[in-house]
Coordinates of C-alpha atoms in Angstrom, one line a residue:
M1 CA -29.8 46.4 -40.4
R2 CA -27.4 47.6 -37.7
T3 CA -28.6 44.5 -35.5
L4 CA -26.9 42.3 -38.2
P5 CA -23.6 42.1 -36.9
I6 CA -24.8 41.3 -33.4
L7 CA -26.9 38.5 -34.8
L8 CA -23.9 37.0 -36.8
A9 CA -21.5 37.4 -33.6
G10 CA -24.0 35.6 -31.6
A11 CA -24.2 32.9 -34.1
A12 CA -20.5 32.7 -34.3
A13 CA -20.4 32.2 -30.4
L14 CA -22.8 29.5 -30.6
I15 CA -20.6 27.6 -33.4
S16 CA -17.6 27.9 -31.2
L17 CA -19.3 26.0 -28.2
P18 CA -18.9 22.3 -27.9
A19 CA -21.2 20.2 -30.3
A20 CA -22.9 18.5 -27.4
A21 CA -23.6 19.0 -23.7
Q22 CA -23.7 16.1 -21.2
A23 CA -23.9 15.5 -17.3
P24 CA -21.0 16.6 -15.9
G25 CA -18.1 14.0 -15.6
E26 CA -19.5 11.8 -18.7
D27 CA -17.8 12.1 -22.1
S28 CA -21.1 11.8 -23.9
A29 CA -24.8 12.2 -23.4
V30 CA -25.2 8.9 -24.9
Y31 CA -23.6 5.7 -23.6
E32 CA -22.1 3.9 -26.5
L33 CA -22.2 0.0 -25.5
E34 CA -19.6 -1.3 -27.9
C35 CA -19.5 -4.3 -25.7
D36 CA -22.3 -6.1 -24.3
R37 CA -22.1 -8.5 -21.1
D38 CA -21.0 -11.5 -23.0
C39 CA -18.3 -9.4 -24.9
L40 CA -17.2 -7.8 -21.4
I41 CA -16.9 -11.5 -19.8
G42 CA -15.2 -12.6 -22.7
K43 CA -12.7 -9.9 -22.5
L44 CA -12.5 -10.8 -18.8
N45 CA -11.7 -14.7 -19.5
E46 CA -8.9 -13.5 -22.1
Y47 CA -7.4 -11.5 -19.3
V48 CA -7.6 -14.6 -17.0
D49 CA -6.3 -17.0 -19.3
A50 CA -3.5 -14.9 -20.4
L51 CA -2.3 -14.4 -16.7
R52 CA -2.8 -18.2 -16.3
V53 CA -0.1 -18.9 -18.9
R54 CA 2.1 -15.8 -18.1
T55 CA 1.7 -14.5 -21.6
P56 CA 0.8 -11.0 -21.8
S57 CA 1.0 -11.0 -25.7
L58 CA -2.3 -12.6 -25.6
L59 CA -4.2 -9.6 -24.3
P60 CA -5.9 -6.7 -26.3
L61 CA -4.3 -4.1 -24.4
A62 CA -4.4 -0.3 -25.2
D63 CA -1.4 1.6 -25.9
D64 CA -2.0 3.9 -22.7
Y65 CA -3.2 1.2 -20.3
L66 CA -2.9 1.4 -16.6
F67 CA -2.3 -1.9 -14.6
T68 CA -2.0 -1.8 -10.9
E69 CA -1.3 -4.5 -8.4
N70 CA -2.3 -3.7 -4.8
N71 CA -2.6 0.0 -6.1
T72 CA 0.8 0.0 -7.3
P73 CA 1.2 1.1 -11.1
I74 CA 3.5 -1.7 -12.9
D75 CA 3.8 -3.2 -16.4
V76 CA 1.7 -5.9 -17.5
G77 CA 3.9 -9.0 -17.0
E78 CA 5.5 -8.0 -13.8
G79 CA 4.0 -8.9 -10.2
L80 CA 1.8 -11.6 -10.2
W81 CA 2.4 -12.5 -13.8
G82 CA 5.7 -13.6 -13.1
T83 CA 5.0 -15.8 -10.2
I84 CA 1.5 -17.5 -10.7
D85 CA 1.1 -21.2 -10.7
R86 CA -2.4 -22.0 -11.0
L87 CA -5.5 -20.0 -11.1
D88 CA -9.1 -21.2 -10.3
A89 CA -10.9 -22.9 -13.8
T90 CA -13.9 -20.5 -12.8
G91 CA -14.3 -17.7 -10.7
L92 CA -17.0 -15.2 -9.6
E93 CA -17.8 -12.9 -12.9
V94 CA -19.4 -9.7 -12.9
A95 CA -19.9 -7.0 -15.6
D96 CA -21.5 -3.7 -16.4
T97 CA -22.5 -2.9 -19.7
Q98 CA -22.8 0.9 -19.1
T99 CA -19.5 1.4 -17.5
Q100 CA -17.8 -1.1 -19.7
N101 CA -16.3 -2.8 -16.6
A102 CA -16.1 -6.3 -15.7
A103 CA -14.4 -8.2 -12.5
W104 CA -13.2 -11.7 -11.5
F105 CA -12.7 -13.1 -8.1
G106 CA -11.1 -16.5 -7.6
G107 CA -8.3 -18.7 -6.1
M108 CA -4.7 -19.1 -7.2
T109 CA -1.3 -20.3 -6.0
E110 CA 2.0 -18.5 -6.5
N111 CA 5.4 -20.2 -6.5
G112 CA 3.4 -23.1 -4.6
A113 CA 2.1 -20.7 -1.9
P114 CA -1.8 -20.3 -1.8
G115 CA -3.3 -16.8 -2.4
I116 CA -6.7 -15.0 -3.7
F117 CA -7.0 -12.9 -6.5
A118 CA -9.6 -10.1 -7.8
V119 CA -9.3 -8.2 -11.0
R120 CA -11.3 -5.4 -12.5
I121 CA -10.9 -4.4 -16.4
H122 CA -12.3 -1.4 -18.3
V123 CA -12.9 -2.0 -22.1
D124 CA -12.6 0.6 -24.7
K125 CA -12.9 0.1 -28.3
G126 CA -12.3 -3.5 -27.9
M127 CA -9.2 -2.9 -26.1
I128 CA -8.4 -3.4 -22.2
D129 CA -7.1 0.0 -20.8
E130 CA -7.6 -0.3 -17.0
I131 CA -6.6 -3.3 -15.3
E132 CA -7.1 -3.0 -11.2
T133 CA -5.8 -6.1 -9.3
V134 CA -6.0 -7.1 -5.8
V135 CA -3.7 -9.9 -4.8
L136 CA -3.7 -11.4 -1.3
R137 CA -0.9 -13.5 -0.3
E138 CA -1.1 -15.6 3.0
P139 CA -0.8 -13.0 5.8
N140 CA 1.7 -12.7 8.4
L141 CA -0.6 -10.5 9.8
P142 CA -4.0 -11.2 11.5
A143 CA -6.7 -11.6 8.7
P144 CA -9.4 -14.0 7.4
F145 CA -7.8 -16.6 5.1
G146 CA -9.7 -19.6 3.9
Q147 CA -10.2 -21.6 0.9
T148 CA -7.9 -20.6 -1.8
M149 CA -8.1 -23.1 -5.1
D150 CA -11.6 -24.1 -6.0
M151 CA -13.2 -21.2 -4.3
Q152 CA -17.0 -21.8 -4.1
H153 CA -18.9 -18.5 -5.1
D154 CA -22.6 -17.9 -4.2
P155 CA -24.6 -18.6 -7.4
E156 CA -26.9 -15.8 -6.1
F157 CA -24.4 -13.5 -8.0
N158 CA -25.2 -14.9 -11.4
E159 CA -29.3 -15.2 -10.9
I160 CA -31.2 -12.7 -12.6
L161 CA -33.8 -11.1 -10.4
P162 CA -37.4 -10.7 -11.0
P163 CA -38.4 -7.1 -12.1
E164 CA -40.1 -6.6 -8.7
E165 CA -37.0 -7.3 -6.8
R166 CA -34.8 -5.0 -8.8
R167 CA -33.7 -1.4 -7.8
P168 CA -32.3 1.2 -10.2
R169 CA -28.5 2.0 -10.2
P170 CA -28.7 5.1 -7.8
R171 CA -30.3 3.2 -5.2
L172 CA -28.0 -0.1 -5.9
R173 CA -25.1 2.3 -5.1
A174 CA -26.7 4.0 -2.2
I175 CA -27.3 0.7 -0.7
A176 CA -23.7 -0.4 -1.2
D177 CA -22.5 3.1 0.2
S178 CA -24.6 2.4 3.3
Y179 CA -22.7 -0.6 3.9
F180 CA -19.6 1.3 4.1
D181 CA -21.2 3.9 6.1
T182 CA -22.1 1.0 8.8
V183 CA -18.7 -0.2 8.8
E184 CA -17.0 3.1 9.3
L185 CA -16.5 3.9 12.8
N186 CA -18.7 0.8 13.6
D187 CA -20.6 1.9 16.8
G188 CA -23.5 -0.1 16.7
Q189 CA -25.5 2.2 14.4
V190 CA -26.5 0.4 11.3
F191 CA -27.4 2.3 8.0
A192 CA -27.5 -0.5 5.5
P193 CA -30.4 -2.8 5.0
F194 CA -29.6 -6.4 5.4
D195 CA -31.3 -9.5 4.3
E196 CA -32.1 -12.2 7.2
D197 CA -30.0 -14.6 5.8
C198 CA -27.1 -12.2 4.5
G199 CA -23.8 -13.7 4.4
R200 CA -20.3 -12.3 3.7
L201 CA -17.5 -14.3 2.2
E202 CA -14.1 -12.7 2.8
N203 CA -10.8 -13.9 1.3
G204 CA -12.3 -17.4 0.9
I205 CA -13.9 -17.7 4.5
S206 CA -17.2 -17.0 6.0
T207 CA -17.0 -14.1 8.4
T208 CA -20.6 -13.9 9.2
T209 CA -20.4 -17.1 11.1
S210 CA -18.6 -17.1 14.3
A211 CA -17.4 -20.6 14.7
Q212 CA -15.1 -21.7 11.8
E213 CA -14.4 -25.2 10.9
D214 CA -11.0 -25.1 12.6
G215 CA -12.3 -23.9 16.1
S216 CA -11.2 -20.4 15.4
E217 CA -13.4 -17.3 15.8
F218 CA -13.4 -14.2 13.8
T219 CA -16.6 -12.7 15.5
R220 CA -18.7 -13.1 18.5
V221 CA -22.1 -13.5 17.0
D222 CA -23.3 -14.7 13.6
G223 CA -25.1 -12.5 10.7
C224 CA -24.2 -9.4 8.9
E225 CA -26.5 -7.1 11.1
A226 CA -25.8 -8.5 14.5
Q227 CA -22.1 -7.7 14.1
F228 CA -22.4 -4.2 13.4
E229 CA -24.9 -3.8 15.9
L230 CA -22.3 -5.2 18.6
G231 CA -19.7 -2.5 17.2
I232 CA -17.1 -5.2 16.3
F233 CA -15.4 -3.2 13.8
R234 CA -15.3 0.3 15.5
I235 CA -11.5 -0.1 14.4
N236 CA -12.3 1.4 11.0
K237 CA -11.4 5.1 11.1
R238 CA -13.0 5.6 7.8
I239 CA -13.7 4.0 4.3
R240 CA -11.8 6.0 1.9
E241 CA -11.8 6.5 -1.9
R242 CA -15.0 4.6 -2.4
Q243 CA -15.8 3.7 -6.2
Y244 CA -18.4 1.5 -7.8
P245 CA -17.3 0.7 -11.3
I246 CA -19.9 -2.1 -11.8
I247 CA -23.7 -2.0 -11.2
D248 CA -25.7 -4.7 -12.7
V249 CA -29.2 -4.0 -12.1
E250 CA -30.6 -7.2 -13.5
R251 CA -28.7 -9.2 -11.1
G252 CA -28.5 -6.7 -8.4
V253 CA -24.8 -6.8 -8.1
V254 CA -22.6 -4.1 -7.1
V255 CA -18.7 -3.9 -7.2
A256 CA -16.8 -1.6 -5.1
T257 CA -13.1 -0.6 -4.5
G258 CA -11.8 1.4 -1.5
F259 CA -9.7 1.4 1.4
F260 CA -10.2 0.6 5.1
D261 CA -8.2 2.6 7.3
H262 CA -7.3 1.4 10.7
A263 CA -5.6 4.2 12.7
N264 CA -5.2 2.5 15.6
E265 CA -5.2 5.6 17.6
F266 CA -6.8 3.4 20.4
D267 CA -5.7 -0.1 21.3
R268 CA -8.9 -1.3 23.1
Y269 CA -12.4 -0.3 22.9
L270 CA -16.0 -1.1 24.2
L271 CA -18.7 -3.2 22.2
T272 CA -22.4 -2.2 22.7
D273 CA -22.8 -5.1 25.2
G274 CA -20.1 -3.6 27.4
S275 CA -17.4 -6.0 26.7
E276 CA -13.9 -5.1 25.8
M277 CA -12.2 -5.8 22.4
R278 CA -8.4 -5.2 21.6
T279 CA -6.8 -4.4 18.2
A280 CA -4.9 -6.9 16.8
L281 CA -2.3 -4.5 15.5
K282 CA -0.8 -1.6 17.4
W283 CA 0.1 0.7 14.2
P284 CA -1.8 2.3 11.5
N285 CA -2.6 0.0 8.5
S286 CA -5.0 0.0 5.6
I287 CA -6.5 -2.7 3.7
T288 CA -7.4 -2.4 -0.1
L289 CA -10.3 -4.3 -1.6
L290 CA -12.4 -5.5 -4.5
E291 CA -16.1 -5.9 -2.9
A292 CA -19.1 -7.6 -4.5
F293 CA -22.6 -7.0 -3.2
R294 CA -25.6 -8.9 -4.1
I295 CA -28.8 -6.9 -3.2
R296 CA -32.3 -8.5 -3.6
D297 CA -35.4 -6.5 -2.9
A298 CA -33.3 -3.4 -1.6
K299 CA -31.5 -5.7 0.9
I300 CA -28.0 -6.7 0.9
S301 CA -28.1 -10.7 0.9
R302 CA -24.6 -11.8 -0.1
I303 CA -21.1 -10.2 0.1
E304 CA -17.9 -11.5 -1.4
A305 CA -14.7 -9.6 -0.9
V306 CA -10.9 -9.9 -1.6
F307 CA -8.6 -7.5 0.7
T308 CA -5.0 -7.2 1.7
Y309 CA -2.9 -5.2 3.8
V310 CA -1.1 -2.1 2.2
P311 CA 0.7 1.0 3.8
Y312 CA -1.6 3.2 5.9
F313 CA -3.3 5.5 3.6
M314 CA -2.4 4.5 0.3
H315 CA -3.9 6.0 -2.7
N316 CA -5.6 4.5 -5.7
P317 CA -4.4 5.7 -8.9
F318 CA -7.8 5.1 -10.5
A319 CA -9.3 7.6 -8.0
G320 CA -7.2 10.4 -9.4
P321 CA -3.5 11.8 -9.6
A322 CA -1.9 11.8 -6.2
A323 CA -0.9 15.4 -5.0
A324 CA 3.1 16.0 -5.5
P325 CA 4.8 17.1 -2.2
P326 CA 6.5 20.3 -1.9
I327 CA 9.9 20.8 -2.2
P328 CA 11.3 22.5 0.4
R329 CA 14.8 24.4 0.2
S330 CA 16.9 25.9 3.0
S331 CA 20.5 27.1 3.2
P332 CA 23.2 26.9 6.0
E333 CA 22.4 30.5 6.8
E334 CA 18.8 30.0 7.4
C335 CA 19.2 26.8 9.1
D336 CA 22.5 25.2 10.2
E337 CA 23.2 21.7 11.9
A338 CA 21.8 23.1 15.4
C339 CA 18.6 24.4 13.7
L340 CA 17.9 21.3 11.8
A341 CA 18.7 19.0 14.9
G342 CA 16.3 21.3 17.0
L343 CA 13.5 21.1 14.3
T344 CA 13.9 17.3 14.2
G345 CA 13.5 16.9 18.0
Q346 CA 10.6 18.9 18.2
V347 CA 8.9 16.9 15.5
M348 CA 9.9 13.6 17.6
Q349 CA 8.5 15.0 20.8
A350 CA 5.5 15.8 18.9
Y351 CA 4.7 12.5 17.7
A352 CA 4.5 11.2 21.4
T353 CA 2.2 14.3 22.5
R354 CA -1.1 14.4 20.7
G355 CA -2.1 17.7 19.8
Q356 CA 1.6 19.2 19.8
W357 CA 2.0 19.1 16.4
R358 CA -0.1 22.3 15.9
N359 CA 2.5 24.1 17.8
L360 CA 5.5 23.2 15.5
P361 CA 7.0 25.7 13.2
W362 CA 5.5 24.8 9.9
A363 CA 6.4 26.3 6.6
E364 CA 3.7 27.6 4.3
E365 CA 3.6 24.3 2.3
V366 CA 4.2 21.0 4.2
G367 CA 4.8 17.5 2.7
Y368 CA 4.3 14.6 5.1
E369 CA 4.5 10.8 4.2
E370 CA 5.0 7.4 6.1
N371 CA 6.4 4.4 4.1
S372 CA 6.2 6.3 1.0
V373 CA 2.5 7.3 1.3
G374 CA 1.3 11.0 1.6
M375 CA -1.1 11.9 4.2
Q376 CA -1.9 14.7 6.5
V377 CA 0.0 15.5 9.6
N378 CA -1.8 14.0 12.4
E379 CA -2.4 10.9 10.5
G380 CA -0.3 7.7 10.8
I381 CA 2.1 7.2 13.9
W382 CA 1.1 10.8 14.9
G383 CA -2.0 8.9 16.4
S384 CA -0.3 5.6 17.5
T385 CA 3.1 6.6 18.9
T386 CA 3.5 6.5 22.8
G387 CA 6.7 6.7 23.4
I388 CA 10.2 8.1 21.7
G389 CA 13.8 6.6 22.4
E390 CA 16.0 9.0 24.2
D391 CA 19.1 7.7 22.6
A392 CA 18.4 8.2 18.7
L393 CA 21.1 8.8 16.1
V394 CA 20.6 12.1 14.7
I395 CA 22.5 13.3 11.5
A396 CA 22.0 16.8 10.5
D397 CA 23.2 18.2 6.9
E398 CA 23.3 22.0 6.6
Q399 CA 24.2 21.7 3.1
L400 CA 21.2 19.6 1.9
G401 CA 18.8 21.3 4.7
R402 CA 17.6 18.0 6.3
A403 CA 18.2 15.8 9.0
L404 CA 17.9 12.1 9.9
W405 CA 16.6 10.8 13.0
L406 CA 17.3 6.8 13.5
G407 CA 16.0 5.0 16.7
R408 CA 13.2 3.6 18.7
I409 CA 9.5 4.5 18.9
E410 CA 6.7 2.6 20.8
E411 CA 3.0 2.2 19.5
H412 CA 1.0 1.7 22.3
G413 CA 3.6 0.1 24.0
Q414 CA 5.2 -1.9 21.1
P415 CA 8.6 -1.2 20.0
A416 CA 9.5 -0.3 16.2
W417 CA 12.5 1.0 14.3
A418 CA 11.9 4.5 12.9
G419 CA 13.7 6.7 10.3
V420 CA 12.5 10.1 10.2
T421 CA 13.9 12.7 7.8
V422 CA 13.1 16.3 8.4
S423 CA 13.7 18.8 5.7
A424 CA 13.9 22.6 6.4
D425 CA 12.1 25.3 4.5
G426 CA 14.2 28.3 5.4
D427 CA 14.2 27.7 9.4
R428 CA 10.6 26.0 9.5
I429 CA 9.7 22.4 8.8
G430 CA 8.9 21.8 5.2
R431 CA 8.6 17.9 4.6
I432 CA 8.8 14.9 6.9
E433 CA 9.4 11.4 5.5
A434 CA 9.1 8.4 7.9
V435 CA 10.0 4.9 7.2
I436 CA 8.7 2.5 10.1
R437 CA 9.9 -1.2 10.6
R438 CA 7.6 -3.4 12.7
E439 CA 8.7 -6.8 13.9
E440 CA 5.5 -8.5 12.7
Y441 CA 7.0 -8.0 9.1
G442 CA 9.6 -10.8 10.0
A443 CA 13.0 -11.5 10.0
P444 CA 15.6 -10.1 10.3
Y445 CA 14.7 -8.0 13.0
A446 CA 15.8 -7.4 16.5
A447 CA 13.9 -5.0 19.0
P448 CA 15.6 -1.2 19.1
E449 CA 16.8 -1.4 22.6
T450 CA 19.6 1.2 21.7
A451 CA 20.1 3.4 18.4
P452 CA 23.3 2.8 16.4
V453 CA 26.1 4.8 17.9
F454 CA 29.0 6.4 15.9
A455 CA 31.8 8.3 17.7
T456 CA 33.4 11.4 16.3
L457 CA 36.5 10.4 14.3
P458 CA 39.8 11.8 14.9
A459 CA 40.7 14.4 11.9
A460 CA 43.4 12.3 10.3
E461 CA 40.6 9.2 10.1
R462 CA 37.9 11.2 8.1
T463 CA 37.2 11.0 4.7
D464 CA 36.3 13.9 2.7
R465 CA 32.3 14.3 1.6
A466 CA 32.9 13.8 -2.2
Q467 CA 34.8 10.7 -1.6
M468 CA 32.4 9.2 0.7
L469 CA 29.6 9.6 -1.7
Q470 CA 31.4 8.2 -4.3
T471 CA 32.6 5.3 -2.4
V472 CA 28.8 4.9 -1.4
D473 CA 28.0 5.0 -5.0
R474 CA 30.3 2.3 -5.9
F475 CA 29.0 0.2 -3.2
Y476 CA 25.4 0.3 -5.0
A477 CA 27.0 -0.5 -8.3
V478 CA 28.2 -3.5 -7.2
M479 CA 25.0 -4.4 -5.4
N480 CA 23.3 -4.1 -8.7
A481 CA 25.9 -5.9 -10.7
Q482 CA 25.9 -8.9 -8.6
D483 CA 29.1 -10.2 -10.4
G484 CA 30.4 -12.0 -7.4
T485 CA 32.7 -9.6 -6.3
A486 CA 32.7 -7.3 -3.2
P487 CA 32.9 -3.4 -3.2
Q488 CA 36.6 -2.5 -3.1
A489 CA 36.1 0.1 -0.2
L490 CA 34.8 -2.5 2.3
S491 CA 37.0 -3.0 5.5
E492 CA 37.8 -6.5 6.4
N493 CA 36.0 -5.9 9.7
C494 CA 33.0 -4.4 8.0
E495 CA 29.6 -5.4 9.7
W496 CA 26.2 -5.3 8.2
V497 CA 23.3 -4.6 10.4
L498 CA 19.5 -5.0 9.0
N499 CA 16.5 -3.8 11.3
G500 CA 18.8 -4.0 14.5
Q501 CA 19.8 -7.5 13.7
P502 CA 23.6 -8.2 12.6
I503 CA 23.6 -10.4 9.4
G504 CA 27.4 -10.9 9.1
P505 CA 30.3 -9.3 7.2
C506 CA 29.6 -6.7 4.4
A507 CA 31.5 -8.4 1.9
A508 CA 30.0 -12.0 2.3
P509 CA 26.6 -11.5 0.5
F510 CA 28.4 -10.0 -2.4
T511 CA 31.3 -12.7 -2.9
S512 CA 28.8 -15.6 -1.9
R513 CA 26.1 -14.4 -4.4
R514 CA 23.4 -14.6 -2.0
L515 CA 21.9 -11.2 -3.3
Q516 CA 20.6 -12.8 -6.2
P517 CA 16.9 -12.7 -5.4
L518 CA 17.4 -9.0 -5.5
E519 CA 16.6 -7.7 -9.0
R520 CA 17.8 -4.0 -8.5
V521 CA 18.3 -1.1 -6.1
R522 CA 16.8 1.9 -7.5
D523 CA 15.6 5.7 -6.7
R524 CA 18.7 6.2 -4.5
E525 CA 18.6 9.5 -2.7
L526 CA 21.0 11.2 -0.4
I527 CA 19.4 12.0 2.9
A528 CA 22.5 13.5 4.9
V529 CA 26.5 13.4 5.3
D530 CA 28.2 13.8 8.6
E531 CA 32.0 14.2 7.9
E532 CA 33.2 14.3 11.6
R533 CA 31.6 10.8 12.4
G534 CA 32.2 9.5 8.9
L535 CA 28.4 8.9 8.0
V536 CA 26.2 8.7 4.8
A537 CA 22.5 8.2 5.2
M538 CA 20.5 7.0 2.0
S539 CA 17.2 6.4 1.0
T540 CA 16.6 3.4 -1.6
Y541 CA 14.1 1.1 -3.0
E542 CA 15.0 -2.5 -3.6
D543 CA 12.8 -5.0 -5.9
F544 CA 12.6 -8.6 -5.1
P545 CA 10.4 -10.0 -8.3
A546 CA 10.2 -13.5 -7.0
T547 CA 10.1 -14.9 -10.4
Q548 CA 13.1 -17.1 -9.6
Q549 CA 13.1 -19.0 -6.1
Q550 CA 16.1 -21.2 -6.3
F551 CA 19.6 -20.1 -6.7
T552 CA 23.1 -21.2 -6.5
D553 CA 25.5 -19.4 -4.6
A554 CA 29.3 -19.1 -5.2
A555 CA 30.0 -22.3 -3.4
G556 CA 27.4 -24.3 -5.5
K557 CA 24.9 -24.5 -2.8
S558 CA 21.4 -24.2 -3.5
Y559 CA 19.2 -21.6 -1.6
G560 CA 15.9 -20.1 -2.1
D561 CA 14.3 -16.6 -1.9
A562 CA 13.1 -15.6 1.5
Q563 CA 9.7 -14.9 0.2
T564 CA 7.4 -16.3 -2.3
Y565 CA 5.8 -13.3 -3.9
P566 CA 7.1 -9.9 -5.3
R567 CA 7.7 -7.3 -3.0
T568 CA 9.8 -4.0 -2.7
L569 CA 11.6 -2.7 0.3
Q570 CA 12.0 0.8 1.2
A571 CA 15.4 1.3 3.1
V572 CA 17.0 3.8 5.2
E573 CA 20.5 2.8 5.1
L574 CA 23.3 4.2 6.9
F575 CA 27.2 3.9 5.9
G576 CA 29.9 4.3 8.6
L577 CA 33.5 5.3 7.1
R578 CA 36.9 5.5 8.4
N579 CA 40.1 6.2 6.5
G580 CA 38.1 6.0 3.4
E581 CA 36.8 2.5 3.8
I582 CA 33.2 1.4 5.0
Q583 CA 33.3 -0.1 8.4
R584 CA 29.7 -0.6 8.9
V585 CA 26.5 -0.7 7.4
E586 CA 23.2 -0.1 9.3
A587 CA 19.6 -0.1 7.4
I588 CA 16.0 -0.3 8.3
T589 CA 13.5 -1.7 5.8
S590 CA 9.7 -1.3 5.3
E591 CA 7.8 -3.7 2.8
L592 CA 5.8 -2.1 0.1
P593 CA 3.8 -3.4 -2.9
Y594 CA 6.1 -4.4 -5.6
G595 CA 7.2 -1.6 -7.9
M596 CA 6.1 1.1 -5.6
K597 CA 8.1 4.5 -5.9
P598 CA 8.9 7.2 -4.1
R599 CA 6.1 10.1 -4.2

C-alpha cells in the first residue's frame, strides 16, 4: 500500500504531458487535409482574381495573415495591388495538399510596364494566412527578361506521372536541393540528376538555349547540365534560406523559395574550359525567387523561375524571425569626438583591406547592416570594396555616441556613394549601418569625385543644437504635408543635392508641388549633429506607392512619377545651417522594396 502514492504521482505526471506526441516541427501526428487540390487551386484563383481587380475584400483572409512582396511585409492592398493593370488569364498552377500550399506563376503589366509575378499562398481552415509574392519589374540591371503577358508554361507541370516515374517526397526534395547545391559556388561539379532534354524558363525566357531570338546570349552552351559543367554560375556564393513549401508527388513538382547571394568578392573568374568570365555587377547583390521543378523518373526535366534583385543578404520573414541588432550606448567620457572619428576611420580603412576587420576594436555584441539588411561583418562591401575616398566628410557626435562617414568608395574600381554610420559601445565599435548608392540605379546621380565640404562657421553664425533639430523637423513636416508651401527656415540660396547631382533650389519642389509621388517620409532617426559646422545628419525612409502616375504641379502642368512601380528609398540626409536657416541639403538614397523598414 505504501507504493500507492508513488503510482498516483506517476499517473498525475502522465496526465500533465501533452495529449499527443508528433514529429519535431509538426503540429499534429496526423495531417488534416481540410483543402484538397481542387480546393487549393480554387483559393489560389480567388487570390489571383481579386488581385486582377485590385479588391482585397474579395479574399478569405485570416485575421493574422502575413503578406510579403519581395520579402517585405506590407498590408494586402499595398504594393502591386495598387498598380497592376493586367494579369495573365491562366498561369502555372501547383499545389500540395499535405502542406496546404499553392502557387501561381504568370505575366502582368503594372502602370503599363511589363512584369512577371509569382505567388505562394497557405490555407488554414478555409482562410488564406500566408501570401508570399515575388514581383519582377523590367530590370535596369542585367537579368533575363522575356515574354511577360500570355506566358507559355510547359504542360508537363500538370501531367500526372505513371507510378514507376514518381518518387516519394523526401527524394523529390533532395533532388531539388541538389540543384541548388550545383548552382552554389558552381565550379563544374554537378550534384543534380538532369534529364537529357532539361529546359529552364527564367523570367519568361529560356536560359538553357544559348542563342536567343533577339540575337543575345545568356550562356555559352545549351542544356542544364552542360552549363553547370562549364562553371558559368560560379558567382553564386550560396543559395540561402532554401524552403520547399510545395511537393506534388503525383506530378513530380517541387516549388522552392530562397536567395542567390552574389557576393562579387571577385570580378572575373575562369570556366572549366579555361576561358574567362567577368561579373556583370561589381557589388554584392541577391536575387529572391520562387522556382518550380518538374522531376520525372528521379531526373529534373523542367524548371520555371521568377526572380528579382533585392538588397544583398535580405531575409525572408517566412523563414523565421530576423535577429534584432544590439543597441550600443556610449558617453562622451567613454568616447569623445576624436574617439568616434578614430573608430570610423579604422572601419573605413578595414573595408578596403581584406582581413583587417578582425583587428578592429569590436564590442562584445556587434550589429552590422547594409541598405537596411543585417548581416555578418566580412559580408557585403567588406568583400567588394577596393578603394576608399580620402576626402570624406566625417561628423562625430559625442552626445549620441556615433559618427557619420560620407564619401566615395570603389568596388572593383567602380565608384559609389557611401554613408556609413558607426556607433560606439563604450570606446569600441558596437554597430555599423551602411547606405550605398550605385550609378546603375539611375538618376539623379553624379559620380562621387569629392565629398561634400562644410567649413567651420563663425560663432555668431552658428545655430544651437535644439533649434537645428526643430528646423529639420519642420522641414520634414512640410515635406509630408505637401500643401504647396516651403519650410520657413530655407535660405533663399539653399541648394538641394541628391546622390551628388544638384537638383535645384530647396524651395522649388515644395512650392511647385513636384513632390506628389512621395507618399510620406517615415522612420526618421537622428544620426549626428555638428554645431560648429552647422550640420544635422538624418536617416529616413521615403515611400513612393506609384498608385498614381500623373500629377498636376502648381503651374497647372502635368508631370509623371519617375517610376511605374512601388518603391521605398532609404536616405542619409545632411542639412547645412547658418544663422538658423538651411543653406544646403545633401542626400544619398538607396532603393529598397516598397514598405521596407529599418531593422
